[in-house]
Coordinates of N, CA and C and ligand atoms in Angstrom, one line a residue:
X164 N 0.8 -1.2 0.0 CA 0.0 0.0 0.0 C 0.9 1.3 0.0
X165 N 0.3 2.4 -0.3 CA 1.0 3.6 -0.3 C 1.3 4.1 1.1
X166 N 2.5 4.6 1.2 CA 2.9 5.2 2.5 C 3.3 6.6 2.3
X167 N 2.9 7.5 3.2 CA 3.3 8.9 3.1 C 4.5 9.1 3.9
X168 N 5.7 9.4 3.3 CA 6.9 9.7 4.0 C 7.7 10.7 3.3
X169 N 8.3 11.6 4.0 CA 9.1 12.7 3.4 C 8.4 13.5 2.3
X170 N 7.1 13.8 2.6 CA 6.3 14.5 1.6 C 6.1 13.8 0.3
X171 N 6.1 12.5 0.3 CA 5.8 11.7 -0.9 C 4.9 10.6 -0.6
X172 N 4.1 10.2 -1.6 CA 3.4 8.9 -1.5 C 4.3 7.9 -2.1
X173 N 4.6 6.8 -1.4 CA 5.6 5.8 -1.9 C 4.9 4.4 -1.9
X174 N 5.2 3.7 -3.0 CA 4.7 2.3 -3.0 C 5.7 1.5 -3.8
X175 N 5.9 0.3 -3.3 CA 6.8 -0.7 -4.1 C 5.9 -1.7 -4.8
X176 N 6.3 -2.1 -5.9 CA 5.5 -3.1 -6.7 C 6.5 -4.2 -7.1
X177 N 6.0 -5.4 -7.2 CA 6.8 -6.6 -7.7 C 6.0 -7.4 -8.6
X178 N 6.6 -7.7 -9.8 CA 5.9 -8.4 -10.8 C 6.6 -9.7 -11.1
X179 N 6.0 -10.5 -12.0 CA 6.6 -11.9 -12.3 C 8.0 -11.7 -13.0
X180 N 8.0 -10.7 -13.9 CA 9.3 -10.5 -14.7 C 9.3 -9.1 -15.2
X181 N 10.3 -8.8 -16.0 CA 10.5 -7.4 -16.6 C 9.3 -7.1 -17.5
X182 N 8.9 -8.1 -18.3 CA 7.8 -7.8 -19.2 C 6.6 -7.3 -18.5
X183 N 6.2 -8.0 -17.4 CA 5.0 -7.6 -16.7 C 5.2 -6.2 -16.1
X184 N 6.4 -6.0 -15.5 CA 6.7 -4.7 -14.9 C 6.7 -3.5 -15.9
X185 N 7.2 -3.8 -17.1 CA 7.3 -2.7 -18.1 C 5.9 -2.4 -18.6
X186 N 5.1 -3.5 -18.8 CA 3.7 -3.3 -19.2 C 2.9 -2.4 -18.2
X187 N 3.1 -2.7 -16.9 CA 2.5 -1.8 -15.9 C 3.0 -0.4 -16.0
X188 N 4.3 -0.2 -16.2 CA 4.8 1.2 -16.3 C 4.2 1.9 -17.5
X189 N 4.0 1.1 -18.6 CA 3.4 1.7 -19.8 C 2.0 2.2 -19.5
X190 N 1.2 1.5 -18.8 CA -0.1 1.8 -18.4 C -0.1 3.0 -17.5
X191 N 0.8 3.0 -16.5 CA 0.9 4.2 -15.6 C 1.3 5.5 -16.4
X192 N 2.2 5.3 -17.4 CA 2.6 6.4 -18.2 C 1.5 7.1 -18.9
X193 N 0.6 6.2 -19.5 CA -0.6 6.8 -20.2 C -1.5 7.5 -19.3
X194 N -1.7 7.0 -18.1 CA -2.6 7.6 -17.1 C -1.9 9.0 -16.7
X195 N -0.6 8.9 -16.5 CA 0.1 10.1 -16.0 C 0.0 11.2 -17.0
X196 N 0.1 10.9 -18.3 CA 0.0 11.9 -19.4 C -1.4 12.5 -19.4
X197 N -2.4 11.6 -19.3 CA -3.8 12.1 -19.3 C -4.0 13.0 -18.2
X198 N -3.5 12.7 -17.0 CA -3.7 13.5 -15.8 C -2.7 14.7 -15.7
X199 N -1.8 14.8 -16.6 CA -0.7 15.7 -16.6 C -0.1 15.8 -15.2
X200 N 0.2 14.6 -14.7 CA 0.8 14.5 -13.4 C 1.7 13.2 -13.4
X201 N 3.0 13.4 -13.2 CA 3.9 12.3 -13.5 C 4.7 11.8 -12.3
X202 N 4.9 10.5 -12.3 CA 5.6 9.9 -11.1 C 7.1 10.0 -11.2
X203 N 7.7 10.0 -10.1 CA 9.1 9.6 -10.0 C 9.1 8.1 -9.8
X204 N 9.9 7.4 -10.5 CA 9.9 5.9 -10.4 C 11.3 5.3 -10.6
X205 N 11.5 4.1 -10.1 CA 12.7 3.4 -10.5 C 12.2 2.0 -10.8
X206 N 13.0 1.3 -11.7 CA 12.7 0.0 -12.1 C 14.0 -0.8 -12.2
X207 N 14.0 -2.0 -11.6 CA 15.1 -2.9 -11.8 C 14.4 -4.3 -12.0
X208 N 14.6 -4.8 -13.2 CA 13.9 -6.1 -13.6 C 12.5 -6.1 -13.3
X209 N 12.1 -6.8 -12.2 CA 10.6 -7.0 -11.9 C 10.2 -6.1 -10.8
X210 N 11.0 -5.2 -10.3 CA 10.7 -4.4 -9.2 C 10.6 -2.9 -9.6
X211 N 9.5 -2.3 -9.1 CA 9.3 -0.8 -9.3 C 9.0 -0.1 -8.0
X212 N 9.5 1.0 -7.9 CA 9.1 1.9 -6.8 C 8.6 3.2 -7.4
X213 N 7.4 3.6 -6.9 CA 6.9 4.9 -7.4 C 6.8 5.8 -6.2
X214 N 7.2 7.1 -6.4 CA 7.1 8.1 -5.4 C 6.3 9.3 -6.1
X215 N 5.3 9.7 -5.4 CA 4.4 10.8 -5.9 C 4.5 12.0 -5.1
X216 N 4.8 13.2 -5.7 CA 4.6 14.5 -5.0 C 4.4 15.5 -6.1
X217 N 3.9 16.7 -5.7 CA 3.6 17.7 -6.7 C 4.7 18.8 -6.7
X218 N 5.5 18.8 -7.7 CA 6.6 19.8 -7.8 C 6.1 21.2 -7.8
X219 N 5.0 21.4 -8.6 CA 4.4 22.8 -8.7 C 4.0 23.3 -7.4
X220 N 3.7 22.5 -6.4 CA 3.3 22.9 -5.1 C 4.4 22.9 -4.1
X221 N 5.6 22.7 -4.6 CA 6.8 22.7 -3.7 C 7.2 21.4 -3.2
X222 N 6.9 20.4 -4.0 CA 7.3 19.0 -3.6 C 6.6 18.5 -2.3
X223 N 5.3 18.7 -2.3 CA 4.5 18.1 -1.2 C 3.4 17.2 -1.8
X224 N 2.8 16.4 -1.0 CA 1.7 15.6 -1.5 C 0.4 16.4 -1.6
X225 N -0.2 16.4 -2.7 CA -1.5 17.1 -2.9 C -2.6 16.1 -3.4
X226 N -3.7 16.6 -3.7 CA -4.8 15.8 -4.2 C -4.5 15.2 -5.5
X227 N -3.6 15.8 -6.3 CA -3.2 15.3 -7.6 C -2.5 13.9 -7.4
X228 N -1.6 13.9 -6.4 CA -0.9 12.7 -6.1 C -1.9 11.6 -5.6
X229 N -2.8 12.0 -4.8 CA -3.8 11.0 -4.2 C -4.6 10.4 -5.4
X230 N -5.0 11.3 -6.3 CA -5.8 10.8 -7.5 C -5.0 9.9 -8.4
X231 N -3.7 10.3 -8.6 CA -2.9 9.4 -9.4 C -2.6 8.0 -8.7
X232 N -2.4 8.1 -7.4 CA -2.2 6.8 -6.7 C -3.5 5.9 -6.8
X233 N -4.6 6.6 -6.7 CA -5.9 5.8 -6.8 C -6.0 5.2 -8.2
X234 N -5.7 6.0 -9.2 CA -5.8 5.5 -10.6 C -4.8 4.3 -10.8
X235 N -3.6 4.4 -10.3 CA -2.6 3.3 -10.4 C -3.1 2.1 -9.7
X236 N -3.8 2.3 -8.6 CA -4.3 1.1 -7.8 C -5.4 0.4 -8.6
X237 N -6.0 1.0 -9.6 CA -7.1 0.4 -10.4 C -6.6 -0.4 -11.6
X238 N -5.3 -0.3 -11.9 CA -4.7 -1.0 -13.0 C -4.7 -2.5 -12.8
Ligands
H2B1315 C1 3.4 22.1 -17.0 C2 2.9 20.8 -16.4 O1 1.5 20.8 -16.3 C3 3.5 20.7 -15.0 O2 4.9 20.8 -15.0 C4 3.0 19.4 -14.4 C5 3.6 18.2 -15.1 N1 3.6 17.0 -14.2 C6 3.8 17.1 -12.9 N2 4.0 16.0 -12.2 C7 4.2 16.1 -10.9 N3 4.4 15.0 -10.2 N4 4.2 17.3 -10.3 C8 3.9 18.4 -10.9 O3 3.9 19.5 -10.3 C9 3.7 18.4 -12.3 N5 3.5 19.4 -13.0

């Protein structure tokens, strides 16, 4: 689940393999573009970490981050 720490919403994801992980990232990217709100993320093989904060608001968690997190949870 998402954890709020250091002014970011953070969640780790683990998939079966890189193909699954990258497919998920592709879907997140399309949602992020549609919402004009983009994640910080890292990916190594089947593991992804996403950190959400709003740069325009001074790098704090806003409703935009909560909405993107909720949309990611629906994938
Ligand atoms: C111009 C553009 O709308 C802004 O820079 C958007 C783009 N995506 C963004 N993503 C995030 N995470 N925070 C922002 O403040 C932000 N701002």
